[in-house]
Tab-separated table of C-alpha atoms in Angstrom:
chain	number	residue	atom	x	y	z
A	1	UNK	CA	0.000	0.000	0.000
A	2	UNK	CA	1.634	3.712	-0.856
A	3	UNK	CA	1.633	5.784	1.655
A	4	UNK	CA	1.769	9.085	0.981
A	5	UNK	CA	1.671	12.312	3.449
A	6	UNK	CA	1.493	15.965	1.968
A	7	UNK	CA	2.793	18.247	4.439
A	8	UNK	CA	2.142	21.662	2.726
A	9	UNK	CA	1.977	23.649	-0.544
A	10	UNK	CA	4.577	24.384	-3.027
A	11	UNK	CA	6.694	27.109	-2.381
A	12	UNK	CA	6.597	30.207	-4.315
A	13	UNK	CA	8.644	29.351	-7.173
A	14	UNK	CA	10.516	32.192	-7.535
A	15	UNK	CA	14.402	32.315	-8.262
A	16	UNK	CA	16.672	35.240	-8.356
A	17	UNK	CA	16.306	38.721	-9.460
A	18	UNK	CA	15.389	41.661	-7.929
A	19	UNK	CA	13.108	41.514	-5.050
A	20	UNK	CA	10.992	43.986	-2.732
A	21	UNK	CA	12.095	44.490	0.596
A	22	UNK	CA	9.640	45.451	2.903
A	23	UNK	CA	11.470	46.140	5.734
A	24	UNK	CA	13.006	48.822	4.316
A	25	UNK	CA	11.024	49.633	1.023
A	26	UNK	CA	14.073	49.059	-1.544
A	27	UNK	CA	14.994	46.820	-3.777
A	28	UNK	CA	17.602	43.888	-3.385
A	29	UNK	CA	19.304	42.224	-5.812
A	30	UNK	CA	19.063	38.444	-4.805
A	31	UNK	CA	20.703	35.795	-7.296
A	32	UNK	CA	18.898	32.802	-5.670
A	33	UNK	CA	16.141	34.170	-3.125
A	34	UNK	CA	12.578	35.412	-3.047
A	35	UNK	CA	12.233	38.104	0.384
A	36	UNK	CA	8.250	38.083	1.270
A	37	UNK	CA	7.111	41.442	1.267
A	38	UNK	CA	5.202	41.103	4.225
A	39	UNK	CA	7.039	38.792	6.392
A	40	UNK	CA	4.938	36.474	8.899
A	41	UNK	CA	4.951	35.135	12.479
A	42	UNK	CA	4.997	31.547	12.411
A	43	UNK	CA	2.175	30.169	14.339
A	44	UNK	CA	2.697	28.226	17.582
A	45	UNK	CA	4.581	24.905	17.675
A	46	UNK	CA	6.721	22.666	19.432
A	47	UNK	CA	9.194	20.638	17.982
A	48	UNK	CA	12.332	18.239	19.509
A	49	UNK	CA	15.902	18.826	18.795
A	50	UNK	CA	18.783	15.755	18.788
A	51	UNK	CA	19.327	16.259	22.372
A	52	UNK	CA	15.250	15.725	23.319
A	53	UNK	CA	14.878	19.361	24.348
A	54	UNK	CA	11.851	21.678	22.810
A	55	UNK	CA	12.564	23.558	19.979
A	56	UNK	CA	9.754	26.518	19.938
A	57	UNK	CA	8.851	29.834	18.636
A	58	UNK	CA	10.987	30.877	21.476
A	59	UNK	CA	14.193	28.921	19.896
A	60	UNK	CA	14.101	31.699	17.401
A	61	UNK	CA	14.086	34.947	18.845
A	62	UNK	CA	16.953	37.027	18.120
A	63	UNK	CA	18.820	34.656	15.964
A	64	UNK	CA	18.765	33.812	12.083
A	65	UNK	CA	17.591	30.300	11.362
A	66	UNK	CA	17.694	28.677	7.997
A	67	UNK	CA	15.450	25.597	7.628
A	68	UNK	CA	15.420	23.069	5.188
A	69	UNK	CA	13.739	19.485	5.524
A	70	UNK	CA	14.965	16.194	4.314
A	71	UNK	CA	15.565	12.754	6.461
A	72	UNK	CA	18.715	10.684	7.572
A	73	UNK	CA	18.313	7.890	5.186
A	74	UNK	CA	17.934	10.472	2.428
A	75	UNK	CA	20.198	9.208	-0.351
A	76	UNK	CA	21.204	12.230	-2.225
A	77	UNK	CA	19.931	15.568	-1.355
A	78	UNK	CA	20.079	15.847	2.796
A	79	UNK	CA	23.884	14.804	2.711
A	80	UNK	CA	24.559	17.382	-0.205
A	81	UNK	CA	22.884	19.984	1.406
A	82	UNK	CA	24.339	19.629	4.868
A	83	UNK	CA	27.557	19.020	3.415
A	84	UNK	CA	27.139	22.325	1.539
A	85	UNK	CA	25.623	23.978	4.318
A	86	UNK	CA	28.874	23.049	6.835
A	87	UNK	CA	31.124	24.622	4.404
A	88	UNK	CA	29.084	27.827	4.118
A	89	UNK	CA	28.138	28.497	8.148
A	90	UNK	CA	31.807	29.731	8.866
A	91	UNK	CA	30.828	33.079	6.370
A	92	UNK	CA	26.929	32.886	7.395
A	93	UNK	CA	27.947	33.291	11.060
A	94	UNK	CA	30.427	35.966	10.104
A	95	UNK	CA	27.379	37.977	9.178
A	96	UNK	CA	25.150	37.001	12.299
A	97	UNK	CA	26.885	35.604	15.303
A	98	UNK	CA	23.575	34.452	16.000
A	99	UNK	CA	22.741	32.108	12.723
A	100	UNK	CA	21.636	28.669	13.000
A	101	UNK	CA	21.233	26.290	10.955
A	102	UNK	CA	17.903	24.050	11.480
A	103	UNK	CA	17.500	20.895	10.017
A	104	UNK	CA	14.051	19.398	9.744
A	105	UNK	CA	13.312	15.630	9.477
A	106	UNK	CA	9.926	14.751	7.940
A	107	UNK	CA	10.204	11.034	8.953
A	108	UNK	CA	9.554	10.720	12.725
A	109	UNK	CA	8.933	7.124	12.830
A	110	UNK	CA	12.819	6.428	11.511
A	111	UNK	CA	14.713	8.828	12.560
A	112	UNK	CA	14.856	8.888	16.318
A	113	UNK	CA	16.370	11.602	18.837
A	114	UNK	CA	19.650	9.128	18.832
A	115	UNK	CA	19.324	8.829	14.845
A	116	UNK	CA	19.191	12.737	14.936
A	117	UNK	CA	22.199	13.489	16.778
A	118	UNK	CA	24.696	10.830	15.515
A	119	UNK	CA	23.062	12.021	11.788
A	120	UNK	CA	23.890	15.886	12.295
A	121	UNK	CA	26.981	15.522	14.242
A	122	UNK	CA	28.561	14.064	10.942
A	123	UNK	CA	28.035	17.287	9.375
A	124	UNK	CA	28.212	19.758	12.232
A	125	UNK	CA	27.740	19.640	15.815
A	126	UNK	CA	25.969	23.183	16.191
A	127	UNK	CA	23.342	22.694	13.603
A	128	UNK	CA	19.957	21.907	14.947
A	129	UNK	CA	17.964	18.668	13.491
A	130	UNK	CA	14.310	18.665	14.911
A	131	UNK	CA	11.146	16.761	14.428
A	132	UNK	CA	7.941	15.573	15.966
A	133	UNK	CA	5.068	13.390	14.966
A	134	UNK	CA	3.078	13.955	11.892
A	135	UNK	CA	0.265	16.130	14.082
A	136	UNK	CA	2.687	18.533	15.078
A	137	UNK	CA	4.903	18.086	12.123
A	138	UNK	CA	2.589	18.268	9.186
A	139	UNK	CA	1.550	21.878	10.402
A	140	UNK	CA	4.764	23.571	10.934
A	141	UNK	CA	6.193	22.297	7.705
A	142	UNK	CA	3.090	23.646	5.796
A	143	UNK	CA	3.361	27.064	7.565
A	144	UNK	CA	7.025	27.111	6.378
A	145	UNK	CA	6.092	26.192	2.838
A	146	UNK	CA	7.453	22.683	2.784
A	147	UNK	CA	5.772	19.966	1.457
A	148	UNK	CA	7.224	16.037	2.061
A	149	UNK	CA	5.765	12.925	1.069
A	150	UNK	CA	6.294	8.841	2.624
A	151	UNK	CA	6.105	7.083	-1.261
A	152	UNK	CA	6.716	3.391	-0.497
A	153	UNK	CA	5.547	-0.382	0.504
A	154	UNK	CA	5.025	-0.785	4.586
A	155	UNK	CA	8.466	0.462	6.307
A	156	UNK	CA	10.188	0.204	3.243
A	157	UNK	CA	9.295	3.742	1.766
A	158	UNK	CA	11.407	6.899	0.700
A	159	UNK	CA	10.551	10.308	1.729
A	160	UNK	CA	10.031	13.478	-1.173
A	161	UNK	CA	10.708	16.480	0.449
A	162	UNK	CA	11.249	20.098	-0.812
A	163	UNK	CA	15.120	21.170	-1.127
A	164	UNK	CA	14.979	25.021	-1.062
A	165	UNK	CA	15.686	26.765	2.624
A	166	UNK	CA	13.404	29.023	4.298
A	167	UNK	CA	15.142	31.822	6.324
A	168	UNK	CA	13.487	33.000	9.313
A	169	UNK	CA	14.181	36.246	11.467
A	170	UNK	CA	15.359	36.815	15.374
A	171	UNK	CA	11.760	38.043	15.219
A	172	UNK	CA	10.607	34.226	14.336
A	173	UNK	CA	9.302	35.885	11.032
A	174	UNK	CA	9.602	33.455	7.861
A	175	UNK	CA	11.575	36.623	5.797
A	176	UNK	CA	13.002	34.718	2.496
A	177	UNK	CA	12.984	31.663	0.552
A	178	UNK	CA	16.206	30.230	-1.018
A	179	UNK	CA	15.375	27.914	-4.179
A	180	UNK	CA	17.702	25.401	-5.937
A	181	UNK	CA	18.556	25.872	-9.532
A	182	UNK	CA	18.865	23.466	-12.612
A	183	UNK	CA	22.460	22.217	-13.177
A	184	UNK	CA	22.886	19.670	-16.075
A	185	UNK	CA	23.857	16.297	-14.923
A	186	UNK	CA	23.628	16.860	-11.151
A	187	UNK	CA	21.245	17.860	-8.525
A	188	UNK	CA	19.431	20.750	-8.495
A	189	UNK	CA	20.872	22.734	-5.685
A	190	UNK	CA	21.592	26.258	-4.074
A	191	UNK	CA	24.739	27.503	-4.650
A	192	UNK	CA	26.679	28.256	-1.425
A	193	UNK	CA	28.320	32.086	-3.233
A	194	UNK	CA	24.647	32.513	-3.665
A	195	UNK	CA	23.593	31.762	-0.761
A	196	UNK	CA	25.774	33.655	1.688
A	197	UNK	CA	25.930	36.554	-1.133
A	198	UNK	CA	21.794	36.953	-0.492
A	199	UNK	CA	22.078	36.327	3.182
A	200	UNK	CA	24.322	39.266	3.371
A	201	UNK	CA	21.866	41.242	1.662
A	202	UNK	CA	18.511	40.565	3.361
A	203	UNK	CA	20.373	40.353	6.922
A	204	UNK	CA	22.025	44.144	5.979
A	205	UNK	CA	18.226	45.601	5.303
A	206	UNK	CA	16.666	44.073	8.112
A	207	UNK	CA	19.061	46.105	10.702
């Protein structure tokens, strides 16, 4: 039987050029990101981190999160990105002391608190990776404009999962959306120049 779990609409499929920034009425000229031009509170939830402890609306005030969502057992994409994201933190924390890096598993059942932690440490020890079950999950995913889905027979099922980032500001406001580009012959992905280049930006307007 196929199981399948949609956890939210498609993001806003926007990628690159120049953007409005509300929070200071200009213009910004992104090469990979989309800045909302009315940036939103997300609503209430409560999450777990690697270590078991709550990860809330309060884990985000006055500090820079970046959230993308994947699983441990993903094959391709989650170690790319997280591989990609460990080289870029040094510069992104160079611009905010503050930024964190939030990784978000959409399969609960699988990948346990202990799964978590050994899974992240890999990568980087002071990255977050948080879930919770499907009730709690399934909303805060949607509200970040995520969408995953279990595609599979019984236990034996892969998860499809967005692969852009969502930033989100100390004011636990979801601010930007990072999306991956088309590269022949590889995975679509965000390109870390890009990446930090934008961050730079939208983090310099919001002060």
């Amino acid at each position: 039987m196929k199981i399948l779990i949609v956890a939210g609409l498609l993001l806003l499929a926007v990628a690159g050029g120049v953007t409005f920034n509300a929070m200071q009425g200009k213009t910004l000229d992104l090469a990979t990101s989309y800045v909302f031009e009315q940036p939103r509170t997300l609503a209430p939830f409560t999450l777990a981190d690697q270590y078991g402890n709550s990860f809330t609306n309060q884990s985000l005030q006055g500090k820079w999160s970046l959230f993308f969502i994947g699983y441990t057992a993903c094959p391709d994409v989650c170690p790319t990105t997280l591989n990609k994201l460990a080289a870029a933190y040094p510069k992104l924390q160079a611009i905010s002391d503050t930024f964190q890096i939030v990784f978000v598993s959409a399969d609960p059942e699988r990948d346990t608190q202990i799964k978590r932690l050994d899974y992240i440490n890999f990568f980087n020890k002071e990255f977050k990776a948080v879930s919770a079950d499907h009730k709690a999950l399934f909303p805060f995913s949607r509200d970040l404009g995520f969408v995953y889905a279990m595609v599979g027979e019984d236990s034996d099922y892969q998860v499809d999962h967005s692969a852009s980032y969502v930033l989100v500001s100390p004011r636990g406001e979801k601010t930007a959306v990072f999306k991956t580009k088309p590269t022949p012959g590889q995975l679509p992905q965000i390109i870390n120049s890009e990446l930090i280049s934008d961050v730079n930006k939208i983090v310099s307007a919001w002060r």
